[in-house]
Short mmCIF file of C-alpha atoms and ligand atoms in Angstrom, two decimals:
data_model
loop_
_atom_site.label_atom_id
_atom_site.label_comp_id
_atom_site.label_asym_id
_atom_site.label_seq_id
_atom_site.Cartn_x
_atom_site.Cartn_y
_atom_site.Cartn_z
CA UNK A 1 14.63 118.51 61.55
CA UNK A 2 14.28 121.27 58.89
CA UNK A 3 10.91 121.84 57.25
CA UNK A 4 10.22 122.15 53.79
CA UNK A 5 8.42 125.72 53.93
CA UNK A 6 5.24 125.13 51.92
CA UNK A 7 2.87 127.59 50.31
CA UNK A 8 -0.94 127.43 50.45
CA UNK A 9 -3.30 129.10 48.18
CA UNK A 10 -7.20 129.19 48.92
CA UNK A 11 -10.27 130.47 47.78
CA UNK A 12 -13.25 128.67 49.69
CA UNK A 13 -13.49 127.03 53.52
CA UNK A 14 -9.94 126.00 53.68
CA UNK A 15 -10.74 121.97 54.49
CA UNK A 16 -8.14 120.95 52.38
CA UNK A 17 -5.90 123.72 54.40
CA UNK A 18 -7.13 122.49 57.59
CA UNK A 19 -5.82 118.90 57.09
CA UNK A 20 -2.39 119.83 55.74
CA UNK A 21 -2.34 122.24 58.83
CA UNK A 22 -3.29 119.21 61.31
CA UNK A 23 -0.91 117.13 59.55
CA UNK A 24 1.94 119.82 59.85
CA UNK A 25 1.46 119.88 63.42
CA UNK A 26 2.67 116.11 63.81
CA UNK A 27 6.47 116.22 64.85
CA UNK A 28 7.59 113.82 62.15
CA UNK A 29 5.82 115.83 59.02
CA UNK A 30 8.80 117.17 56.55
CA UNK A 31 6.83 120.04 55.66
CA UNK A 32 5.49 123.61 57.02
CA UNK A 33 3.15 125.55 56.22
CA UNK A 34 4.87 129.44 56.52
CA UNK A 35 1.86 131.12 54.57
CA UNK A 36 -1.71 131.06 53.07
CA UNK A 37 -3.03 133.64 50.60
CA UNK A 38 -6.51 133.53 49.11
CA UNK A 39 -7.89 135.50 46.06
CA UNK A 40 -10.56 136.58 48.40
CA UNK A 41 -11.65 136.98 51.86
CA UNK A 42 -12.09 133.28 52.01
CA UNK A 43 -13.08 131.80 55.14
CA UNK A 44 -10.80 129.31 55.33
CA UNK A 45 -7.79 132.33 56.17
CA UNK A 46 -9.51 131.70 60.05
CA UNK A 47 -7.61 128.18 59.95
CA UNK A 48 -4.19 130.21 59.09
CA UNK A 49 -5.24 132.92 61.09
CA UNK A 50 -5.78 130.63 64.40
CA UNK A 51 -2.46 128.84 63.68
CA UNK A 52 -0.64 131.90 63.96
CA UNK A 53 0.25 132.01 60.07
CA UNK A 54 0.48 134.77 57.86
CA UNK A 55 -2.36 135.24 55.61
CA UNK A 56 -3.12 137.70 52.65
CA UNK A 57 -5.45 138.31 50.52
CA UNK A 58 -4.03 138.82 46.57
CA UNK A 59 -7.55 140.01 45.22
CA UNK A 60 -8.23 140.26 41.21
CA UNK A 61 -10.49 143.13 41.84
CA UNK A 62 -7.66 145.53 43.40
CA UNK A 63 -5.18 144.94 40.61
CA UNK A 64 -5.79 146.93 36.24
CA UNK A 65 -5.60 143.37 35.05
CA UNK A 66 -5.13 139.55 35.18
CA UNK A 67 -1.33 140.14 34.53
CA UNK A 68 -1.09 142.89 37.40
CA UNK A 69 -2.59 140.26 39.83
CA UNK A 70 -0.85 137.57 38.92
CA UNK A 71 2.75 139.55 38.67
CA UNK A 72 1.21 140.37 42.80
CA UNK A 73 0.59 136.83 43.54
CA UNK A 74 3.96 135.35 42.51
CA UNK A 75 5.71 138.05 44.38
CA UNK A 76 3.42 137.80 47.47
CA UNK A 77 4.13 134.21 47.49
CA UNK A 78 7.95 134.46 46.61
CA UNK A 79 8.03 136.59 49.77
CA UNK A 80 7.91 133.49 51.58
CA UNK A 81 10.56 131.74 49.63
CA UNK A 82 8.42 127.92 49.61
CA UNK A 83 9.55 124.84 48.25
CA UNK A 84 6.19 124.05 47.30
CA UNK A 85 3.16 126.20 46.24
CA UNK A 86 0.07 124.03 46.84
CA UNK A 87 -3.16 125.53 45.79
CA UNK A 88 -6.01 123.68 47.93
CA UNK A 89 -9.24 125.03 46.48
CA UNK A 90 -7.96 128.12 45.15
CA UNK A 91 -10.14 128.70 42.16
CA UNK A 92 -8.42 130.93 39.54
CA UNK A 93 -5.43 129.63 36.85
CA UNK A 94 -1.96 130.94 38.20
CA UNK A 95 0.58 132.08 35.92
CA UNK A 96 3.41 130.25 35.12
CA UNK A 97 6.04 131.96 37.09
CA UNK A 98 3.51 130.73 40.46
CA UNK A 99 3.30 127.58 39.07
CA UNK A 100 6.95 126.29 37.38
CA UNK A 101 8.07 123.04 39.62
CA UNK A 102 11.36 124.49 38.97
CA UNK A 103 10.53 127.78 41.30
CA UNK A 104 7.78 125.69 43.24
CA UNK A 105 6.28 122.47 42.29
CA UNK A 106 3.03 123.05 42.68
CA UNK A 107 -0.55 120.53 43.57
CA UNK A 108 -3.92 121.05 43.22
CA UNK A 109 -6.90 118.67 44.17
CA UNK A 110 -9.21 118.94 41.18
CA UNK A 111 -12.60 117.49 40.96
CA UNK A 112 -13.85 115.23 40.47
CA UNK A 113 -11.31 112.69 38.25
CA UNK A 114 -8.64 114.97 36.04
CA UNK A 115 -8.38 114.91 32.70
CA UNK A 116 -12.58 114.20 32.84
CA UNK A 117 -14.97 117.36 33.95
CA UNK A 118 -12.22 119.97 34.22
CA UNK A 119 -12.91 123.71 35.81
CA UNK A 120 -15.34 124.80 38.52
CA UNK A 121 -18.13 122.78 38.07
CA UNK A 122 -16.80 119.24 37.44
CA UNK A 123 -18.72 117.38 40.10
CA UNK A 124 -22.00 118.92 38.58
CA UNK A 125 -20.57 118.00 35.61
CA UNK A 126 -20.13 114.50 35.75
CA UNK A 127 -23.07 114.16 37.71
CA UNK A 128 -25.26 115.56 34.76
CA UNK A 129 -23.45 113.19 32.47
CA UNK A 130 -24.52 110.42 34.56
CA UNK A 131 -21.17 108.70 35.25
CA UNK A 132 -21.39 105.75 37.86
CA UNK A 133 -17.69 106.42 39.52
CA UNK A 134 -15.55 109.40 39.94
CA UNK A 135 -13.30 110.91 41.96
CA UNK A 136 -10.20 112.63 42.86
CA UNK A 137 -7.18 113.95 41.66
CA UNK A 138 -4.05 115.70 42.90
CA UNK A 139 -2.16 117.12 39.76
CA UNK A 140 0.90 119.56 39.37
CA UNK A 141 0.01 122.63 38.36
CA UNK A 142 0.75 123.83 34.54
CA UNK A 143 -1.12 126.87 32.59
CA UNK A 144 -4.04 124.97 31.59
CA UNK A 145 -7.32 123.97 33.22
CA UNK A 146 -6.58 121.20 35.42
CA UNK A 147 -4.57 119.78 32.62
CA UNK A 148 -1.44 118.95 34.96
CA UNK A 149 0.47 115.64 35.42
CA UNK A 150 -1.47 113.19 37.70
CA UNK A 151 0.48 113.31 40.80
CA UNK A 152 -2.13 110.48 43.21
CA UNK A 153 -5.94 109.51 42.16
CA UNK A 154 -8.86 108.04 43.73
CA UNK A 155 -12.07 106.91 42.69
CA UNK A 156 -14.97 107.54 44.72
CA UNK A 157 -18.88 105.73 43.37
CA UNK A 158 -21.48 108.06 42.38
CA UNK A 159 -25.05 106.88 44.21
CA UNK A 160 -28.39 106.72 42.52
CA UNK A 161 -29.87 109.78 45.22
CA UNK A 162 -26.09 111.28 44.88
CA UNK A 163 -26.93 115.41 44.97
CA UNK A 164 -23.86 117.77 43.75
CA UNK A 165 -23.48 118.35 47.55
CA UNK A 166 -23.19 115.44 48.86
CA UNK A 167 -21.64 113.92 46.33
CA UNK A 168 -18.61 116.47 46.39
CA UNK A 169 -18.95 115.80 50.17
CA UNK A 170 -17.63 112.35 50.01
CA UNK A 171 -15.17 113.57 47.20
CA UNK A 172 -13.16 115.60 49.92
CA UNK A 173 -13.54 113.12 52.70
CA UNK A 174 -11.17 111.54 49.75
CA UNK A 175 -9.64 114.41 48.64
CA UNK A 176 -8.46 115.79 52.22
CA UNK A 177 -5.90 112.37 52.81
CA UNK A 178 -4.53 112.24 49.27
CA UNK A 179 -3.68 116.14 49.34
CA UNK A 180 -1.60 115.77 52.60
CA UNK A 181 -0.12 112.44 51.48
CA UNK A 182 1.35 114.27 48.41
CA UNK A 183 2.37 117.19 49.71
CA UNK A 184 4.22 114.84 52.32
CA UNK A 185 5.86 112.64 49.69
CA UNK A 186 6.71 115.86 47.66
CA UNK A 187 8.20 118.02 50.36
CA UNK A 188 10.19 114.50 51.48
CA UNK A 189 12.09 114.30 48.37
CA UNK A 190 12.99 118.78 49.23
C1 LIG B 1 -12.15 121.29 46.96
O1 LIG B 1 -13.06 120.25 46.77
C2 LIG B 1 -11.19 121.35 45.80
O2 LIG B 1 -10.93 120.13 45.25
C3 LIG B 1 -11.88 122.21 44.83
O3 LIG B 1 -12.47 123.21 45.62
C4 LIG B 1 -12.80 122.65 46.90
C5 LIG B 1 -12.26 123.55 47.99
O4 LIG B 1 -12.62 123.11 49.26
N1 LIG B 1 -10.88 122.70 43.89
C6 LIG B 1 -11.07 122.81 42.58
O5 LIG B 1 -12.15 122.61 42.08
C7 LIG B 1 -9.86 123.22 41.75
N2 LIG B 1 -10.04 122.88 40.39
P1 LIG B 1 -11.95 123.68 50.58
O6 LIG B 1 -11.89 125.21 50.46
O7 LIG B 1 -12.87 123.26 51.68
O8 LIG B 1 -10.59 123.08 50.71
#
């Protein structure tokens, strides 16, 4: 069976990565993961790493501008020539070149419920606005802040002791499953 070859961009401890890389190692999964690249020296590279993919590290800080980095990205990533460019935690806004589903159709898991609480901070965010459920969503990618189509969502109830860490905790017990079941049903239809 061919594999659709899938790209993975990080920036934090690579859970999400981990579970699309346990998935990809089932016989039956239509996709595989032939790269990871992180905008820093993320841990979650040692999940790549120990899998015996490619990994690089496409950092802001070594390129004159946004633009510069982001013309390295896409062609870091085109190198690879994926399907699918799935950014699982990687925390910076990819230009559109990275992004187009035409080139690669492209999923992130945003917290905690997209459109609500976009950016960095959204499980603080709805926290501090007290809402009673949130939740998870797995959008296509497009310029904006987690502004993207809603690809899969699920809701996850906010308790009265909730903390920002555990509640985002119990977000990505959520968040891990619905990632690799739409980068499955994606890369199917490849
Ligand atoms: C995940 O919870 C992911 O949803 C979030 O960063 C975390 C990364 O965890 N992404 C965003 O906030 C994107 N808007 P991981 O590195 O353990 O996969």
């Amino acid at each position: 069976m061919t594999r659709t070859p899938v790209v993975v961009l990080i920036s934090g401890t690579g859970s999400n990565l981990a579970a699309l890389l346990a998935a990809a190692a089932e016989e039956a999964c239509p996709y595989e993961v032939v790269a990871v690249l992180a905008d820093r020296e993320a841990s979650g590279l040692e999940h790549a790493r120990a899998a015996g993919i490619p990994t690089e590290v496409v950092a802001l800080r070594d390129h004159p501008d946004r633009a510069a980095w982001d013309r390295a990205l896409t062609a870091a990533v085109a190198a690879h020539d994926p399907r699918l460019v799935v950014l699982a935690g990687f925390m910076k806004l990819v230009g559109p070149r990275c992004s187009s589903p035409s080139a690669a159709g492209s999923s992130t898991p945003t917290p905690p419920c997209s459109p609500a609480f976009p950016g960095a901070h959204g499980v603080r965010d709805a926290l501090a606005h007290g809402v009673k459920v949130t939740g998870r969503s797995v959008i296509e990618v497009d310029a904006g802040v987690d502004t993207g189509r809603i690809l899969a969502q699920r809701a996850v109830d906010v308790l009265e002791e909730d903390t920002e860490e555990a509640l985002h905790e119990r977000i990505k017990a959520v968040e891990r499953p619905l990632l690799v079941e739409v980068v499955r049903r994606l890369t199917a239809a490849r």
